[in-house]
mmCIF file of C-alpha atoms in Angstrom:
data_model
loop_
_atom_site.group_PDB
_atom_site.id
_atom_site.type_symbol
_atom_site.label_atom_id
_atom_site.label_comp_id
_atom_site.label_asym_id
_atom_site.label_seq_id
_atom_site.Cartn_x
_atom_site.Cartn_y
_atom_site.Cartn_z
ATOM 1 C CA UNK D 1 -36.138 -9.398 -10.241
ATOM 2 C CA UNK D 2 -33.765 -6.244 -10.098
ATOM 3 C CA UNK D 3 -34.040 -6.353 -6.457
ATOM 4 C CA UNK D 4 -33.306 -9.998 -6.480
ATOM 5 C CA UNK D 5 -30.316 -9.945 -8.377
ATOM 6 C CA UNK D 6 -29.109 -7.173 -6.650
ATOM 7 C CA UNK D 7 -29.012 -9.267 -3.400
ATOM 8 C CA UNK D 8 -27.933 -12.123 -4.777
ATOM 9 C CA UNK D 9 -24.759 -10.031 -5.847
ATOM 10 C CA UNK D 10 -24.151 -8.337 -2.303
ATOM 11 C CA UNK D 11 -24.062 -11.806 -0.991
ATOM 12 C CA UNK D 12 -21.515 -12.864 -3.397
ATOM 13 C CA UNK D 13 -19.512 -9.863 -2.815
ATOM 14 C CA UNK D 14 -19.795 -10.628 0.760
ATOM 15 C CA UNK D 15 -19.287 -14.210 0.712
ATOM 16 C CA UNK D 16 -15.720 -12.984 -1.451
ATOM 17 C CA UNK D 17 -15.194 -10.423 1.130
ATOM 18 C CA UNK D 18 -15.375 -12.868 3.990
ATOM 19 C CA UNK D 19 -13.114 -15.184 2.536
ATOM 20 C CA UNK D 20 -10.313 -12.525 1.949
ATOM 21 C CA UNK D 21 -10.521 -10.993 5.298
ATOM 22 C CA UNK D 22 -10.255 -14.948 6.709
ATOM 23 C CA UNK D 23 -7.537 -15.361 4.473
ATOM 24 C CA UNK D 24 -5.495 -12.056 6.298
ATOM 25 C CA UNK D 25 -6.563 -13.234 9.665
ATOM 26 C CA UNK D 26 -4.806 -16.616 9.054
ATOM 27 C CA UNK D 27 -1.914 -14.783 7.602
ATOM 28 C CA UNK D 28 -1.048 -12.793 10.521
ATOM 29 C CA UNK D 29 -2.111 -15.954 12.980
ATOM 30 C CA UNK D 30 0.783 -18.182 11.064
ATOM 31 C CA UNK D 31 3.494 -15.193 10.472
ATOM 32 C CA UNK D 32 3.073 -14.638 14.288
ATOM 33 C CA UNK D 33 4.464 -17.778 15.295
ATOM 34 C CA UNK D 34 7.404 -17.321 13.687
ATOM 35 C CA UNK D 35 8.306 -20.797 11.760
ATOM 36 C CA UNK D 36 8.864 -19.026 8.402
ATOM 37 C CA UNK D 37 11.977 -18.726 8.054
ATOM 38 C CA UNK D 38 11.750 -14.982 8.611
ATOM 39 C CA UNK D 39 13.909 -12.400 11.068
ATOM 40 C CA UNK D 40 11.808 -11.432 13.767
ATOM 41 C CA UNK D 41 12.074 -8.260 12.516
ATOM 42 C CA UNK D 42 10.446 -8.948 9.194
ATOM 43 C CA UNK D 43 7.718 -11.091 10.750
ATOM 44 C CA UNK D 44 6.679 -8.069 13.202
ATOM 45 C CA UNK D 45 6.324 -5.750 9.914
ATOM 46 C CA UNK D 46 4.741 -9.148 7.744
ATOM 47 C CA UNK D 47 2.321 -9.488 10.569
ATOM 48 C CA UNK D 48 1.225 -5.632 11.126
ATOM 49 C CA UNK D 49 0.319 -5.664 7.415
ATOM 50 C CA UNK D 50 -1.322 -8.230 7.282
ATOM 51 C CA UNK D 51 -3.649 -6.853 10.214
ATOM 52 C CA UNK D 52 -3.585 -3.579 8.277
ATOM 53 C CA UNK D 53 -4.853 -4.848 5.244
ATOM 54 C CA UNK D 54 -7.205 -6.679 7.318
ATOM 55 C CA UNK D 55 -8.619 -3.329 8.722
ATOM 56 C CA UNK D 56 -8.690 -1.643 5.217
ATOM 57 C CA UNK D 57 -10.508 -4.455 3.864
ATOM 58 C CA UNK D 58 -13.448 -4.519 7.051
ATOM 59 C CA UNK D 59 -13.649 -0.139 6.765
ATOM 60 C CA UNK D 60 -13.718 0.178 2.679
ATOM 61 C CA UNK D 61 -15.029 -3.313 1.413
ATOM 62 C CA UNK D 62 -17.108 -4.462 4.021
ATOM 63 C CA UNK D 63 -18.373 -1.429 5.448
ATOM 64 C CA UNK D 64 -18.261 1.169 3.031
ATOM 65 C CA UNK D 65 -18.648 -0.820 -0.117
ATOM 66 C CA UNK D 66 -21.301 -3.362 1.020
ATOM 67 C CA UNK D 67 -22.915 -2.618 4.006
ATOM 68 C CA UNK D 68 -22.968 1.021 3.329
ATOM 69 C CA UNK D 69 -24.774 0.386 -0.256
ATOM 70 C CA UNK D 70 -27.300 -2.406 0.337
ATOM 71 C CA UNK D 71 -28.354 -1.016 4.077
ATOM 72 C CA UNK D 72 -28.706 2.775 3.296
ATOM 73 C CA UNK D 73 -30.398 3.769 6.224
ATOM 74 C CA UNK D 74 -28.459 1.619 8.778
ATOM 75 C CA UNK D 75 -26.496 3.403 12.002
ATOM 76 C CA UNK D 76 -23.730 3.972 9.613
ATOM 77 C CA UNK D 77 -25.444 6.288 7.743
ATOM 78 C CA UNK D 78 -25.999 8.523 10.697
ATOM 79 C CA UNK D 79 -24.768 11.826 10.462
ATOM 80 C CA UNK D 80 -23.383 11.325 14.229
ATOM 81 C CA UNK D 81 -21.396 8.107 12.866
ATOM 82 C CA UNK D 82 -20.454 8.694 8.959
ATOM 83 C CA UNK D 83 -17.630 10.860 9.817
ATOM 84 C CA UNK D 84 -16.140 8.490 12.313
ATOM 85 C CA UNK D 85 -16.809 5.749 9.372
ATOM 86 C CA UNK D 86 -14.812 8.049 7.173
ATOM 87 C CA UNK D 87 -11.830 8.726 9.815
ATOM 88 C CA UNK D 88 -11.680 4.777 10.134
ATOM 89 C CA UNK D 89 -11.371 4.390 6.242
ATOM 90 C CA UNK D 90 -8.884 6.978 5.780
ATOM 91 C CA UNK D 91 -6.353 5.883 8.961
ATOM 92 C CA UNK D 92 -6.513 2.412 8.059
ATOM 93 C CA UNK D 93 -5.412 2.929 4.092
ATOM 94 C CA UNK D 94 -2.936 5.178 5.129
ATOM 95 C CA UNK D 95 -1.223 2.901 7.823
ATOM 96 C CA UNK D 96 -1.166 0.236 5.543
ATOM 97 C CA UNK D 97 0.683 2.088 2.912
ATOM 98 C CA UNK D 98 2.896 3.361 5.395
ATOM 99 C CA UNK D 99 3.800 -0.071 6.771
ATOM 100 C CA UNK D 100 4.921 -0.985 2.966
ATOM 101 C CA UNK D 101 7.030 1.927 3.076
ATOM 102 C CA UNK D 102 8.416 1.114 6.315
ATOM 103 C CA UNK D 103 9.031 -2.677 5.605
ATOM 104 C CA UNK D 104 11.011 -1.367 2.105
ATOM 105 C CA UNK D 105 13.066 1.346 4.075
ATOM 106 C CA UNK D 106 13.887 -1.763 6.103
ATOM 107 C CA UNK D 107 14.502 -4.005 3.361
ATOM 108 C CA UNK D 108 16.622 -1.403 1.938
ATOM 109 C CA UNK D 109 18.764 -0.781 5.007
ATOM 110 C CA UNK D 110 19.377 -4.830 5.423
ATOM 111 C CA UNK D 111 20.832 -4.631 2.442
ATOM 112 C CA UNK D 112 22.623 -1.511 1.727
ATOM 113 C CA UNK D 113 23.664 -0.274 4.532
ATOM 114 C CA UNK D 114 25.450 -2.260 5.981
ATOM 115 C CA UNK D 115 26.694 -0.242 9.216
ATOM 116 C CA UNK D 116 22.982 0.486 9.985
ATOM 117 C CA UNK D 117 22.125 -3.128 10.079
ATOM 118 C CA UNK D 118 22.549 -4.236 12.933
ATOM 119 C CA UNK D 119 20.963 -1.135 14.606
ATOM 120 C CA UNK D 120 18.028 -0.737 12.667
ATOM 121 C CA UNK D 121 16.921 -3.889 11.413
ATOM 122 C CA UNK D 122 16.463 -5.393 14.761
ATOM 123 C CA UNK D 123 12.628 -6.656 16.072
ATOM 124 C CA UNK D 124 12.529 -3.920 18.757
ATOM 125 C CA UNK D 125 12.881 -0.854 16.245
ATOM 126 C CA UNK D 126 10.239 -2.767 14.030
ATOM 127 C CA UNK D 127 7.841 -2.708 17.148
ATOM 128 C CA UNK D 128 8.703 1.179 17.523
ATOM 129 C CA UNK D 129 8.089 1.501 13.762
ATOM 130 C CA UNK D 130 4.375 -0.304 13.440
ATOM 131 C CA UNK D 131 3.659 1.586 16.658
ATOM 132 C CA UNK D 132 5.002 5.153 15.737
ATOM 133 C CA UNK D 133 2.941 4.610 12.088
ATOM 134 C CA UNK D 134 -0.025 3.882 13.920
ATOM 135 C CA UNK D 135 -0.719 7.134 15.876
ATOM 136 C CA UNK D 136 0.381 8.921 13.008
ATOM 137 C CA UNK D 137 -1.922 7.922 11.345
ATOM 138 C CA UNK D 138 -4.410 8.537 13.457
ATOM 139 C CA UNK D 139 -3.280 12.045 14.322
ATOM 140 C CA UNK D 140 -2.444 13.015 10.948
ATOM 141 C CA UNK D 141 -6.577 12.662 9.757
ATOM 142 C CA UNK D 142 -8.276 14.300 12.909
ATOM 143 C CA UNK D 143 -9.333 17.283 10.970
ATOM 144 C CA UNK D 144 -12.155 14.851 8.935
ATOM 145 C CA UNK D 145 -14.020 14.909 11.913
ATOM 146 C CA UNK D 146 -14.549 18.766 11.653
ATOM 147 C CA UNK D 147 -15.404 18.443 7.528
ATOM 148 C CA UNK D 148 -18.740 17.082 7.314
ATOM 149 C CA UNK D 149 -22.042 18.400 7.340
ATOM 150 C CA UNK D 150 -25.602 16.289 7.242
ATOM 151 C CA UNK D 151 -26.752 15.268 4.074
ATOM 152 C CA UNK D 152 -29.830 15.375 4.363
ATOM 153 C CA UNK D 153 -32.863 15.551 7.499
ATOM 154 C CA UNK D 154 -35.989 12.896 7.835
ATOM 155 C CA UNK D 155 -38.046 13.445 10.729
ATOM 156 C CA UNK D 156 -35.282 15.898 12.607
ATOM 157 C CA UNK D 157 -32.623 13.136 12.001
ATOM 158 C CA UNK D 158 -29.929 14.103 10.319
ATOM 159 C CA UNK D 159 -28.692 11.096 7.726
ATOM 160 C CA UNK D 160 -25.381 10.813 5.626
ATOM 161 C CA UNK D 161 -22.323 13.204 5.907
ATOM 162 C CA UNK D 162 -20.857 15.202 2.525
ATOM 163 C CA UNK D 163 -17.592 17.859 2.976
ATOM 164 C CA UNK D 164 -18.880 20.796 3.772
ATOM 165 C CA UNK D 165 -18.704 23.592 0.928
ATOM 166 C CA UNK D 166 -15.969 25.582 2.379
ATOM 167 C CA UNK D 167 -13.853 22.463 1.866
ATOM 168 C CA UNK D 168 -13.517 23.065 -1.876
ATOM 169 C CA UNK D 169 -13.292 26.891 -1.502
ATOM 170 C CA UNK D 170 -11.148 27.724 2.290
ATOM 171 C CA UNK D 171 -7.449 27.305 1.451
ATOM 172 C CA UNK D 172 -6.779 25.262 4.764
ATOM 173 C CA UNK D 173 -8.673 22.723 3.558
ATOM 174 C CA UNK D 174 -7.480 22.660 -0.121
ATOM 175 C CA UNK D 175 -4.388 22.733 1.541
ATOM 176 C CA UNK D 176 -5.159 20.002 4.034
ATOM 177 C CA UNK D 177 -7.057 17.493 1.188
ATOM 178 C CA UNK D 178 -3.583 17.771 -0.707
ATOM 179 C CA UNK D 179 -1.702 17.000 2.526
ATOM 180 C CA UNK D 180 -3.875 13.796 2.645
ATOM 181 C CA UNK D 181 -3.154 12.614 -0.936
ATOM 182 C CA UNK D 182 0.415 12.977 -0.388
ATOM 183 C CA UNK D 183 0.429 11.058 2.301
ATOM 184 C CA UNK D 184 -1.682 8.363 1.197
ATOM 185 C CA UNK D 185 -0.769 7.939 -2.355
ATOM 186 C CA UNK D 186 2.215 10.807 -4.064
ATOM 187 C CA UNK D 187 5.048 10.406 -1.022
ATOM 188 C CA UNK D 188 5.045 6.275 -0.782
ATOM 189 C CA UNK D 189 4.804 5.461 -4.189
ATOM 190 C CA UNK D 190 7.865 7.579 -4.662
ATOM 191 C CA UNK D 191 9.759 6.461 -2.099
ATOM 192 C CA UNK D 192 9.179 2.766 -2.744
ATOM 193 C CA UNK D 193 9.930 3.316 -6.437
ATOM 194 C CA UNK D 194 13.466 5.379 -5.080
ATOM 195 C CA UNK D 195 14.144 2.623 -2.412
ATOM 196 C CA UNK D 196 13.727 0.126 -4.908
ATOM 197 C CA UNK D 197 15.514 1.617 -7.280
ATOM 198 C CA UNK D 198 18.612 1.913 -4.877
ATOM 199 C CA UNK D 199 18.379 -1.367 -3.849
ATOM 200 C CA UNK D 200 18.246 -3.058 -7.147
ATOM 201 C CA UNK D 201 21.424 -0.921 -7.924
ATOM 202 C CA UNK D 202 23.607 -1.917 -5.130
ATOM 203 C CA UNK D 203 22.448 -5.731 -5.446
ATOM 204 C CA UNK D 204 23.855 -5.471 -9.237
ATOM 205 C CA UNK D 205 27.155 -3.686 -8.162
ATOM 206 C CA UNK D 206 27.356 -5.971 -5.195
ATOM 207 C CA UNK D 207 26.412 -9.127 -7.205
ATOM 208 C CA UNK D 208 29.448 -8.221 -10.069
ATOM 209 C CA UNK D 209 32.001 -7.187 -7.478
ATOM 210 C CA UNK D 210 31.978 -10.878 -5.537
ATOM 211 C CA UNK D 211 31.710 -12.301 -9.322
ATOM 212 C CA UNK D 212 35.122 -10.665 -9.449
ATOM 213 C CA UNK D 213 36.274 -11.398 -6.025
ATOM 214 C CA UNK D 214 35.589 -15.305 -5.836
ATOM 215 C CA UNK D 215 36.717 -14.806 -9.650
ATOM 216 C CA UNK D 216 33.496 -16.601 -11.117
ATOM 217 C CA UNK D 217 33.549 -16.530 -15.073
ATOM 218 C CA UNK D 218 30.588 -16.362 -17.436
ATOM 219 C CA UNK D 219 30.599 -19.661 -18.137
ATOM 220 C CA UNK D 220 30.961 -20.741 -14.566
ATOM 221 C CA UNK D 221 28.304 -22.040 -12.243
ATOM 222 C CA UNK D 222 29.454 -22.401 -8.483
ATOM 223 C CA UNK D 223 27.436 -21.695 -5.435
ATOM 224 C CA UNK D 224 27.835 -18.105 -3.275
ATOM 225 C CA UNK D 225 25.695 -19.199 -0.342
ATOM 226 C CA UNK D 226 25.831 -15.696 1.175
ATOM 227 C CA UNK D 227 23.583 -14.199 -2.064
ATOM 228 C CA UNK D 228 21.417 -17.267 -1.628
ATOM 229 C CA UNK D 229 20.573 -16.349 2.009
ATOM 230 C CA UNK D 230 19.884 -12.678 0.867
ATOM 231 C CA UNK D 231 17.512 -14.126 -1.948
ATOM 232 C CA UNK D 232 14.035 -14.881 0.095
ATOM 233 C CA UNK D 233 13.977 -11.515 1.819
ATOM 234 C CA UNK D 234 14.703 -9.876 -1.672
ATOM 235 C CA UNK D 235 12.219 -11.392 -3.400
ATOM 236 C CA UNK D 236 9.554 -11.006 -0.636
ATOM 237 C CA UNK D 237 10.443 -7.182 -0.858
ATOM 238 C CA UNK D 238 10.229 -7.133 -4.278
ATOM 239 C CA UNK D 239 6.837 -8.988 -4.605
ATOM 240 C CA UNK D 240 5.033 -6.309 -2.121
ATOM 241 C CA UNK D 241 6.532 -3.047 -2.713
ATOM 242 C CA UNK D 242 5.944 -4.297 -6.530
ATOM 243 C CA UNK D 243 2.723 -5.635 -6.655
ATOM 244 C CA UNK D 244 1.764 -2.078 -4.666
ATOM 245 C CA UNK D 245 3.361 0.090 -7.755
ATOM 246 C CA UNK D 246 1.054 -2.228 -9.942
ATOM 247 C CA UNK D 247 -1.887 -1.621 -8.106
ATOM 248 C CA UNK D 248 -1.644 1.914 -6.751
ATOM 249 C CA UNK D 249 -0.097 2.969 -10.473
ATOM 250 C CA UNK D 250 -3.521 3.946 -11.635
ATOM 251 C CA UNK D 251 -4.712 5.616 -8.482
ATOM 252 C CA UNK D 252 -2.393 8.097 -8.461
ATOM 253 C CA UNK D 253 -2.207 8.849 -12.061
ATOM 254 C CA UNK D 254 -5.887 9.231 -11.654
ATOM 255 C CA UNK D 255 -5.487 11.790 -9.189
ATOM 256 C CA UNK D 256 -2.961 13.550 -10.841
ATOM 257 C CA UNK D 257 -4.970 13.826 -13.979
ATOM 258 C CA UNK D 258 -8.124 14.515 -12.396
ATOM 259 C CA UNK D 259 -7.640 16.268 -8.960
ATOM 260 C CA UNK D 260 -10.254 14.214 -7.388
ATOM 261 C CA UNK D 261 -10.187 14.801 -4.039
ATOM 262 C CA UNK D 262 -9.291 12.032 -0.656
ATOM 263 C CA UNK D 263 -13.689 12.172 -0.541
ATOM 264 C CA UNK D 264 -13.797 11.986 -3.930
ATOM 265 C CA UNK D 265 -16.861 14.001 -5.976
ATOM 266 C CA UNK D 266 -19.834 12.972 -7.971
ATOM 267 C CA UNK D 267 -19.788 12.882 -11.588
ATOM 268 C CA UNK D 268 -21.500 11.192 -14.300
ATOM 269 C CA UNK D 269 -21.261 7.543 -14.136
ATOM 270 C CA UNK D 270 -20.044 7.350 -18.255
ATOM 271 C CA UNK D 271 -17.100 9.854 -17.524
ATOM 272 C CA UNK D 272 -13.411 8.783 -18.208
ATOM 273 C CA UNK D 273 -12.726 10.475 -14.817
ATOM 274 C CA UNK D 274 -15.715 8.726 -12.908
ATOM 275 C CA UNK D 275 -14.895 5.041 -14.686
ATOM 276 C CA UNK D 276 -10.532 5.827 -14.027
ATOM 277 C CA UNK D 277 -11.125 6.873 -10.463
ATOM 278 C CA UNK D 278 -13.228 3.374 -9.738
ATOM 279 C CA UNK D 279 -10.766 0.945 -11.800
ATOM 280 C CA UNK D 280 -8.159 3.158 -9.645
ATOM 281 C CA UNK D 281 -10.193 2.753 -6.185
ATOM 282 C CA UNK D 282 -10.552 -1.290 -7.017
ATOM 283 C CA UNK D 283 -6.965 -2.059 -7.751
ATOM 284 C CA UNK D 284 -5.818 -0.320 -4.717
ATOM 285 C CA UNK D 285 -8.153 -2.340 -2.416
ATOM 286 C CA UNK D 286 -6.915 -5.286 -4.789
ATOM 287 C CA UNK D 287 -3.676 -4.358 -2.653
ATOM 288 C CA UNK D 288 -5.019 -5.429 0.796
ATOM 289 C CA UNK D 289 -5.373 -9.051 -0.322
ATOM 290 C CA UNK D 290 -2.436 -9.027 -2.711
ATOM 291 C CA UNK D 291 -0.021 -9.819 0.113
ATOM 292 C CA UNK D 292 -1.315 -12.816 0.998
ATOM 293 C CA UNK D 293 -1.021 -14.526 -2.373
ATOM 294 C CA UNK D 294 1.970 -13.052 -2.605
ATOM 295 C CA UNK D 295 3.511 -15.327 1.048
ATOM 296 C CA UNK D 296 2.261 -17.753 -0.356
ATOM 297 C CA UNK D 297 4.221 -17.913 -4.189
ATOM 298 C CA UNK D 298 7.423 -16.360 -2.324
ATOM 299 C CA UNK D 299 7.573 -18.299 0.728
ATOM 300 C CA UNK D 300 8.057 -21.923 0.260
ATOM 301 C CA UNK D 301 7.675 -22.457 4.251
ATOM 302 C CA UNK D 302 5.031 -20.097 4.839
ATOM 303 C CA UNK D 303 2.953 -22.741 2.211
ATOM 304 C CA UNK D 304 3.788 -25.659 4.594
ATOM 305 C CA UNK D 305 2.415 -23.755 7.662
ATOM 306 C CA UNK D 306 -1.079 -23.063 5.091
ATOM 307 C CA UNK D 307 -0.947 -27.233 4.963
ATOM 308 C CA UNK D 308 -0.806 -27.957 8.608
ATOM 309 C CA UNK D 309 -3.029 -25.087 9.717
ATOM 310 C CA UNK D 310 -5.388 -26.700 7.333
ATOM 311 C CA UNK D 311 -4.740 -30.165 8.167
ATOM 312 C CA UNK D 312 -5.288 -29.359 11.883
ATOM 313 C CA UNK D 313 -8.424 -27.607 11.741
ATOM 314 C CA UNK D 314 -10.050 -30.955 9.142
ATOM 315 C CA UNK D 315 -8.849 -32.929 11.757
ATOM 316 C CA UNK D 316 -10.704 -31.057 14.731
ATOM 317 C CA UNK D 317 -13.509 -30.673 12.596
ATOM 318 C CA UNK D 318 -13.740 -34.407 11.786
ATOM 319 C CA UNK D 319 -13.323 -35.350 15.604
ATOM 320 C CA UNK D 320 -16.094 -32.986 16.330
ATOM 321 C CA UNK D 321 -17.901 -34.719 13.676
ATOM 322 C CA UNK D 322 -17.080 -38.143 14.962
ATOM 323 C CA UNK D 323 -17.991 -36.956 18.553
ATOM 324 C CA UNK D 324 -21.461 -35.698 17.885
ATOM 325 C CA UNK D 325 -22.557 -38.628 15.590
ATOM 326 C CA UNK D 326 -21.542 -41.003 18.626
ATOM 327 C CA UNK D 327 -23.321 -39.159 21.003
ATOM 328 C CA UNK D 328 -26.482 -38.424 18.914
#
């Protein structure tokens, strides 16, 4: 029965797993054509996290978290493969943090600095961006490949990777596991709480001096069409760099409180530490599929492209229908 229920729930988790990672697939596919009412510049960034969290959601849910756990002794649990597993995990959480950062530093540039506009926030240094955040990424984490030793040995095959001893004790690699955290979770959640905060500042000075220059009252009500423009791409910045505060919030206080480690280390199951760092590691991957939901309360045209994409693919699936039943 245990063993039963057990599958039963890794084929729920899976069958939830699939539908998320379908549900960032057709995100990027509709942001990519470009009939959202979005700068091309914003799209390129909407569309490169949305592939991003795609990739963190295959490496740490699918993988790591289901795979991993109800196939033990599969290929992944090689020794020759686990660190490359690892490496995967790591790169692909890290560029899609850094993508939030860079879409806020964007944001924030569009609308306070107004000089850099026009040289920044164009789709070409967006494409340099994504690109440039990528191989960082994956240059930044090349030293996991160097951390692990087997876990263990069955028949002269060595299964399962864990850091190597020296990682806890050589001050290169204390030194390199904090690099890692700040990278991942200390350095963007301050600087999208910093660029936020700036932004939200200059929108309420900006907002009170054209109150004062198109001499609008309290009690008046009349239209400024250029803050209306500026409204969707606020709110779409505020929705993702907020909803990852939310969600990475108890992550990093975690680690701050706890100095777990980027591999994290076993502990008792019933510890504060163990139970924070898992409600911690959940709400973050909670972040991968946040985005999606979040298109689809902000962006009022981005809902009508969900309805036709929709509405096309019942209507190919009904001719198909239609086609076999006349030919069978």
């Amino acid at each position: 029965m245990e063993a039963l229920s057990a599958c039963l729930h890794g084929r729920k988790i899976f069958h939830d797993n699939t539908q998320r990672r379908s549900a960032n697939l057709m995100t990027a596919v509709i942001l990519s054509r470009g009939k959202c009412g979005l700068s091309r510049g914003i799209t390129r960034y909407m569309v490169a996290m949305a592939i991003s969290d795609l990739l963190v959601m295959i490496f740490h849910v699918l993988l790591d978290q289901i795979f991993t756990y109800h196939f033990p002794y599969s290929f992944t649990s090689l020794t020759a493969i686990c660190p490359s597993c690892a490496y995967l995990r790591i790169i692909s959480l890290d560029y899609s943090v850094w993508l939030t950062v860079s879409f806020t530093f964007d944001r924030f540039i569009s609308i306070c600095c107004q000089k850099l506009r026009l040289r920044y926030c164009t789709e070409r240094t967006a494409a340099v961006v994504i690109v440039s955040m990528c191989v960082l990424s994956c240059l930044k984490f090349i030293p996991f490949y160097f951390m692990f030793e087997p876990q263990f040995i069955i028949d002269n095959v060595h299964w399962g990777c864990r850091p190597k001893a020296i990682f806890f004790t050589s001050a290169g690699w204390v030194t390199f596991a904090w690099i890692c955290s700040l990278s991942v979770s200390f350095l963007p959640f301050f600087l999208i709480l910093l660029l936020n905060g700036l932004t939200v500042r200059h929108i309420l000075a900006a907002s009170r001096v054209r109150r004062v220059l198109k001499g609008l009252g309290s009690g008046q009500n009349q239209v400024d069409s250029e803050m209306e423009n500026r409204q969707k791409s606020i709110i779409l910045l505020f929705a993702v760099s907020g909803s990852y505060i939310l969600l990475w919030m108890t992550e990093t206080v975690t680690y701050v409180c706890t100095r777990i480690t980027v591999i994290g280390l076993k502990q008792n199951h019933t510890s504060p530490a163990f139970i924070a760092k898992d409600v911690g590691r959940l709400l973050m991957l909670m972040n991968s599929c946040a985005n999606t939901c979040i298109y689809g309360l902000t962006q009022s045209k981005f809902r009508e492209e969900v309805k036709k994409a929709v509405k096309y693919l019942l209507t190919r699936v009904t001719k198909l229908m239609n086609l076999k039943l006349q030919s069978g």
